[in-house]
Amino acid sequence: MNAHALTALKLTGIAFGAMSLGLLFMGLGRIVSARIQRRIGPPFYQSFIDVIKCFTKTSITHNFVMDLGIIMALGGLIATAFFVPFANFSVLGSSSVVIVLYLMSIGYLGMAMGVSASGNPNATIGISRALALMLGYKIPFVMVIMAMILTYNSSDLLTYALAQNHGFGSWHIFKYPLGFIAVEIAFQAMVGEKPYDHMIAPAEIASGPMVELSGKYLGIGFLLHAVQLYVETGLIVNLFLGGAQTWYIMMVKMFAVYFTTMCINAVMARYRIEQGIRHLWIWAGSFALLQLVYTRIWG
Amino acid sequence: MKYSIFLIVAPLAAAFTIPMLGTYLPRLSKLIAALMLLAGTALSAWLLTAYKAQTVIVIGGWMPPFGISLHVDLLSLISVTAVYGATLMATLYQLFDGQEKKPYFYMLILLLTAALNGMILTGDLFNLFVFMEIAGISSYALIASGNGAAGVRGALKYMIVASLASVAYLAAIAIIYSTAGSLNMATVASGMRDLNPVVGALVVLLILASVFTEMEIFPFNSWVPSAYQGAPSSVSALLSGAVTVAAAYVALRMSYIVFGQGMGDIIRYGKFNVTNILFWLGVITVITGQAAAYAQADAKKMLALSSVAQMGIILFAISIASDLAIYGIVFAVIAHSLSKLLLFMVTGKFVSASGTSHWAKWKGLGRENPLSGGLFLIGALGILGIPLFAGFWGKFSIIGAAFKAPGVSWIGVYIILAATVVEAVYFFRLAHLLFEEPETKPVSIKSSIWFRISTALLAAAIIGIGVYPAPIDKKVRKIPTELSSKNTEGYISTAYRAMGR
Amino acid sequence: MSPLFLLLLVVMPVGFGLVSLALPKRLSWFLFFFVNILVLGVVFKLKSSTGLTWDLKFNLFSTGAVSLKLAVTHLGWFFLAISSVATILFSMFSLDFNDRKHATFAAPFWMILIGATNGIFLSQSWIAFFFAWELMSWTSLLIIGHGKTPSFKAGIYYYALSFFGTMAMMAGIWLLYHRTGSWDIATTTLRIAADFTTHRSFAMTVTALFAVGFLAKSALFPFHMWPQMAHAEAPDDFSAYLSGIMIKYGIYGLALFVIPVFAMTPKGTMKIISGVPWPMYALAWISAITSVIGTVMAIFTNDMKRLMAWSTVANVGYIGVALSTNSSLGYAAALFHTANHMIFKGSIFAALAAVKFRTGEREMHKLGGLAYVMPITFMTFLLGIIAAAGIPPLSGFNSKWMIFQALFEKKMVFVATVIFFSSTGAFLYLFRALHTVFLGQLSPRFRHVKEAPMLMSFSMIILMILMLIPGIFPGTVTGFFNNILASFGFAPIKTTLNSMTGSTASINGTVIAAVFGLAVLIVFIMFLLGARQHKVAMMDNYTCGEDPEDWKVGPERYHYGYDFYQPIKPLFAWMPLGAVEKLYETLRRSIERFGNLVSSISADGSRLGWTFVIGILIIIVTGVMK
């Protein structure tokens, strides 16, 4: 019993750690954006303030499904965060990448369900675009992961991270260069930043899913994005950038990924949804396919 | 066994009484006809159960090969029973549920019965011809007794084609007689071997052409759709329930005994391969029959073409000539007879209820009359060869026989299997339409007690044979030995023994 | 246990079905429920009676004994168990569904169908199998048609394809018998597997014939189009059975005969592609294509029942892929997914039937917002689509994970990519279905709709539990597999009550469920600690200050339910979807034209003489041929 309680405590710690890290990144990301656009930008702790403020304001809800959906969404994403190794440390022992990919879907589904239940068609349109986009980026992403599974005969993220701990040259970014390019492009869509921010699409569909969220719901929405950042940058670091032996190196690497994303986001415009998917399939897809074919035949 | 002669003579005699009796006591004459058929059915059934061995019955004291003989074996007894049973059902149907017909109608039926049984039981080729002619003429008249112009048209078409067939057969007989010196089937069988192969091939060609006309094989079956459509439903039932049985029997006899001298290997006359003919014509008939049935909008024509296809399958099975194939043929013929009878009887009711034989107009008739709808479904399942219904054992054996036989039979089987899919579609199409929701309330069908009894009996037989084929199987097992040439129980050996050689 | 119980399992439902033809509708549905209880009872009593055999041998045509053999095998019992559990729930559901207004005549035929199903899973001789198979085919045709014209067109399409497969099977059965002299399924499987070394083309032909039959029944390419027609038209409560159980007959056939044949073929006899014999690789791609077609068609269809039918086609594709890996993991994954699919697809269709029952609306895109008034139905549907999408901690994830593990083991990564595409696409259409019917705006027409009646709700709750349990405790289902695998010569898989081990990883279902629960708890506490929320009306939305009512846009039109993925339609325009359907239609029309041509020969009386002459010519030609 004690072991279980200890694990639960550790997991709770990870949960809050993930959320905080994500919020920190979001704040820093806003500064990066601002500086590129020759502004000053808010302080780095701005997102924390935003979330706390959200939780203290009253909110509206339309029905129980909205509550259920939003809770399920963040719950799912936090559960996913439990499975992403942080600096070679994984509480649960197993961290299969397939679990991570599928568990992330609860986050999506929960949010989709919650905001659709709000009754605003803008939200649903945003969701439909997001789901369509998911079809675009998941395929190249999975192809590259399968290349890695072929090589290591294991789908465990910790294994990948540990394998890259032998110095610079062992990083997968050099062993799977084509794959990394594909994943970088797909990653931009995964995080929902320009040119693939179809889900939010501020000027088009009134923020999409966020349109009916207020108060703590909006707060949870922020946290969703935060944890998503944690999970996804963590994935990239573990897959390609060598994992990390210490927590600060890990944070730095994760932020480096996010930094690149925000830079691209600041200078590009949004694609149309069918353009976006097509580009993902053609560009990310071909690099991923090449990587997969190469690994399958010669790897 | 010697009572088998009554199977032919009795209906013939009764037929002669009807013109006199019919003018004064029409009801009595019709009753006599029905009773005669009932007696015939009973007699043939009794002969079947009491059957011991093949018998040759000499007629008129003249010994064959100069005189005429009847040859009674298991196959002929089964066929005769089937013919009698079918004729009885059809007659009862017309008597109690059909239009009022003059007594001459029943006289024609009796003549037809006598002729068909004569065709089956005889052992002499010219005798066969005579009975074929009698059967033909009665059929023409029966078909023409139907609904006005359609009936006459159908009968005329049949008459034209059948006349050509008769001429062909007669020519064949002439050739045989001039070379073999006798027309007794057994004698001719051995005589055929000594013929010049070209002459032999010519004889085979002519006889086959005429047999195929009766058996509704493509392309000799151009008379079939119009005849079945124009005839009254009971006559259509007779045509597919009784005439096809006799035709199939004659084809079998000709192929195995006369051409082949006993069931066995491929039949050849020089370069002329008779087995090939049977095979390909069977397959072509199946294809054309099923396709044409699928495209039909008229229910009676559809059922007629379905019969054509069944005959094609049977011809195909005849070409395989193995034990398993014979079992299949007998079961298939019996099942087809029963099911088509049921189908025509039920369809006749639908026609009279809705006033049209276009099946698209029959929507919902089954909802209003669930028993009739159910009976149609049972009949359809019987024809299709679905397990637990009578047709299964026949189709099953024929397919098994085809796969066992060497050579290209497998092409034929695959074609037949594919054609069965088409058959299933058009039967279920109609069966379901009967139960669909109609736009207007359909007519309720009135039926007599005899209809219900007969159809119940037929349905029970179809399901009974499907579930428990053993009684028929016991009888059927002896047939191949009787047909083969390789032992003393065969047809030819028995015939020669009777002739005293 | 007496072997007669086996015969009883087949004959009793058929008998009751025939009897209920004469009963009034309501009563027949009670009888249906009762029959299913009996079947379930007998099935569970048979659990430990593997090997119990009932055999009826009789001599027919002196070809040797025709044998009708029923026996309990591990595989057969598994299928019996899952189908009878699912069926009892569906029959409970149907009891309430078929009230005075909605009752159909399906019950008698459904009972006969149950008997046939039991027969299929119990048969150990090909003749018995064929009997049961045919009986199943035509009774299901009658149920699908159920007296309506468009339904029948759908039904006959299904029947034609499946009958074609059945005829192929008949050919295969005879070829098997002639070669081996036996009707017994186990014996013939072994003999054919051995034949691959000596009589290669014969063995291939026989296996191909059976495969065609099973492919047609399980709606794999190129027979993939019948479910969507059949489901859209079948009675609503029957759709659950159709998708859940009937599709699985073909899968059972593949698992019973085709896969073991290739598994038992000695090494080196067949060319291996990516670790599996080449016919299995072909099957993998056929299933993968089926999966993609199913997914893409589902994404763009507007009818919810058709959508779910296409989803079934896609899922059968997954099962086919799993079977084609020719390994214990793959076989187990296929069985697992079969069981899971039965339950989650059944739940989805049950929920849709409940919606139709209460609202009477057939066009699903006119619905919306029903979650707020029918919460139990909504939860069932939600859990159903979560399971269908393969999201932990529900049952669907475990089986999908296993399928991927089987693929990774054989390094079939391209197939895996296609399957993953299909799996991701599933998310699209599943969510769309959820939103269109249950979320969004509630139309004023349906504001007074009540929750589903008691028995329907109760059966849906049990279905929900059945989706959760194999997810959290995979061992409850996987525990049966090692026996089945052993009976076909496969190695056992490592599995415990809580966890499963695959080729590249092992997962623990309980742990995943537990951490998910923990995470949700954390968020829930945060939620409660936040400031309170007001409940507002559904139409009280952010609309840029405008009022939708001004443009006559009420709740009914303010719902994004139609043509959901229209923007991405052009992306799939290059796919030749519908090509096979066009092919079949062309075939059908050619048969009709040919038939008309033949009829025209006989129609005109003036040509009669010519037909005779041509007939003689044909006789001469065929006589001198070859």
PDB file of C-alpha atoms in Angstrom, chain B residues 169-246:
ATOM      1  CA  TYR B 169     -36.067 -39.004 -84.859  1.00  0.00           C
ATOM      2  CA  LEU B 170     -37.885 -40.807 -87.622  1.00  0.00           C
ATOM      3  CA  ALA B 171     -34.927 -40.379 -89.931  1.00  0.00           C
ATOM      4  CA  ALA B 172     -32.676 -41.812 -87.248  1.00  0.00           C
ATOM      5  CA  ILE B 173     -34.970 -44.795 -86.805  1.00  0.00           C
ATOM      6  CA  ALA B 174     -34.961 -45.398 -90.529  1.00  0.00           C
ATOM      7  CA  ILE B 175     -31.182 -45.457 -90.635  1.00  0.00           C
ATOM      8  CA  ILE B 176     -30.967 -47.742 -87.627  1.00  0.00           C
ATOM      9  CA  TYR B 177     -33.545 -50.143 -88.963  1.00  0.00           C
ATOM     10  CA  SER B 178     -31.855 -50.404 -92.289  1.00  0.00           C
ATOM     11  CA  THR B 179     -28.517 -51.208 -90.712  1.00  0.00           C
ATOM     12  CA  ALA B 180     -29.342 -53.070 -87.501  1.00  0.00           C
ATOM     13  CA  GLY B 181     -32.465 -54.824 -88.662  1.00  0.00           C
ATOM     14  CA  SER B 182     -34.289 -54.310 -85.376  1.00  0.00           C
ATOM     15  CA  LEU B 183     -35.522 -51.500 -83.244  1.00  0.00           C
ATOM     16  CA  ASN B 184     -35.246 -53.134 -79.873  1.00  0.00           C
ATOM     17  CA  MET B 185     -33.041 -50.940 -77.730  1.00  0.00           C
ATOM     18  CA  ALA B 186     -30.728 -53.674 -76.568  1.00  0.00           C
ATOM     19  CA  THR B 187     -30.205 -55.026 -80.081  1.00  0.00           C
ATOM     20  CA  VAL B 188     -29.647 -51.573 -81.450  1.00  0.00           C
ATOM     21  CA  ALA B 189     -27.128 -50.903 -78.722  1.00  0.00           C
ATOM     22  CA  SER B 190     -24.864 -53.680 -79.879  1.00  0.00           C
ATOM     23  CA  GLY B 191     -25.652 -52.855 -83.471  1.00  0.00           C
ATOM     24  CA  MET B 192     -24.506 -49.282 -83.092  1.00  0.00           C
ATOM     25  CA  ARG B 193     -20.991 -50.487 -82.493  1.00  0.00           C
ATOM     26  CA  ASP B 194     -20.823 -52.136 -85.871  1.00  0.00           C
ATOM     27  CA  LEU B 195     -21.982 -49.111 -87.759  1.00  0.00           C
ATOM     28  CA  ASN B 196     -19.747 -46.955 -89.841  1.00  0.00           C
ATOM     29  CA  PRO B 197     -18.712 -44.237 -87.351  1.00  0.00           C
ATOM     30  CA  VAL B 198     -20.011 -41.452 -89.555  1.00  0.00           C
ATOM     31  CA  VAL B 199     -23.405 -43.113 -89.845  1.00  0.00           C
ATOM     32  CA  GLY B 200     -23.365 -43.741 -86.118  1.00  0.00           C
ATOM     33  CA  ALA B 201     -22.590 -40.105 -85.477  1.00  0.00           C
ATOM     34  CA  LEU B 202     -25.442 -39.069 -87.748  1.00  0.00           C
ATOM     35  CA  VAL B 203     -27.858 -41.282 -85.874  1.00  0.00           C
ATOM     36  CA  VAL B 204     -26.719 -39.911 -82.565  1.00  0.00           C
ATOM     37  CA  LEU B 205     -27.045 -36.370 -83.884  1.00  0.00           C
ATOM     38  CA  LEU B 206     -30.598 -36.848 -85.048  1.00  0.00           C
ATOM     39  CA  ILE B 207     -31.768 -38.623 -81.927  1.00  0.00           C
ATOM     40  CA  LEU B 208     -30.130 -36.099 -79.652  1.00  0.00           C
ATOM     41  CA  ALA B 209     -31.701 -33.224 -81.562  1.00  0.00           C
ATOM     42  CA  SER B 210     -35.128 -34.662 -80.965  1.00  0.00           C
ATOM     43  CA  VAL B 211     -34.542 -35.657 -77.355  1.00  0.00           C
ATOM     44  CA  PHE B 212     -33.156 -32.219 -76.568  1.00  0.00           C
ATOM     45  CA  THR B 213     -36.282 -30.576 -77.892  1.00  0.00           C
ATOM     46  CA  GLU B 214     -38.396 -32.423 -75.389  1.00  0.00           C
ATOM     47  CA  MET B 215     -35.820 -31.844 -72.678  1.00  0.00           C
ATOM     48  CA  GLU B 216     -35.777 -28.069 -73.206  1.00  0.00           C
ATOM     49  CA  ILE B 217     -32.092 -27.837 -74.013  1.00  0.00           C
ATOM     50  CA  PHE B 218     -30.732 -24.722 -75.653  1.00  0.00           C
ATOM     51  CA  PRO B 219     -31.230 -23.828 -78.457  1.00  0.00           C
ATOM     52  CA  PHE B 220     -34.027 -26.306 -78.983  1.00  0.00           C
ATOM     53  CA  ASN B 221     -35.961 -24.746 -76.183  1.00  0.00           C
ATOM     54  CA  SER B 222     -37.232 -21.698 -78.008  1.00  0.00           C
ATOM     55  CA  TRP B 223     -40.736 -22.980 -77.516  1.00  0.00           C
ATOM     56  CA  VAL B 224     -40.480 -23.087 -73.747  1.00  0.00           C
ATOM     57  CA  PRO B 225     -41.205 -19.532 -72.545  1.00  0.00           C
ATOM     58  CA  SER B 226     -44.264 -18.970 -74.722  1.00  0.00           C
ATOM     59  CA  ALA B 227     -45.646 -22.439 -74.069  1.00  0.00           C
ATOM     60  CA  TYR B 228     -45.353 -22.193 -70.291  1.00  0.00           C
ATOM     61  CA  GLN B 229     -46.728 -18.719 -70.228  1.00  0.00           C
ATOM     62  CA  GLY B 230     -49.683 -19.451 -72.454  1.00  0.00           C
ATOM     63  CA  ALA B 231     -50.652 -22.719 -70.813  1.00  0.00           C
ATOM     64  CA  PRO B 232     -52.854 -22.861 -67.744  1.00  0.00           C
ATOM     65  CA  SER B 233     -50.829 -23.194 -64.547  1.00  0.00           C
ATOM     66  CA  SER B 234     -51.688 -26.852 -64.098  1.00  0.00           C
ATOM     67  CA  VAL B 235     -50.390 -27.645 -67.567  1.00  0.00           C
ATOM     68  CA  SER B 236     -47.188 -25.711 -66.898  1.00  0.00           C
ATOM     69  CA  ALA B 237     -46.868 -27.733 -63.717  1.00  0.00           C
ATOM     70  CA  LEU B 238     -47.382 -30.870 -65.746  1.00  0.00           C
ATOM     71  CA  LEU B 239     -44.798 -29.818 -68.280  1.00  0.00           C
ATOM     72  CA  SER B 240     -42.088 -29.226 -65.709  1.00  0.00           C
ATOM     73  CA  GLY B 241     -43.193 -31.857 -63.270  1.00  0.00           C
ATOM     74  CA  ALA B 242     -43.871 -34.781 -65.568  1.00  0.00           C
ATOM     75  CA  VAL B 243     -42.753 -34.165 -69.132  1.00  0.00           C
ATOM     76  CA  THR B 244     -39.254 -33.130 -68.093  1.00  0.00           C
ATOM     77  CA  VAL B 245     -38.949 -36.282 -66.015  1.00  0.00           C
ATOM     78  CA  ALA B 246     -39.772 -38.405 -69.015  1.00  0.00           C
TER      79      ALA B 246
END
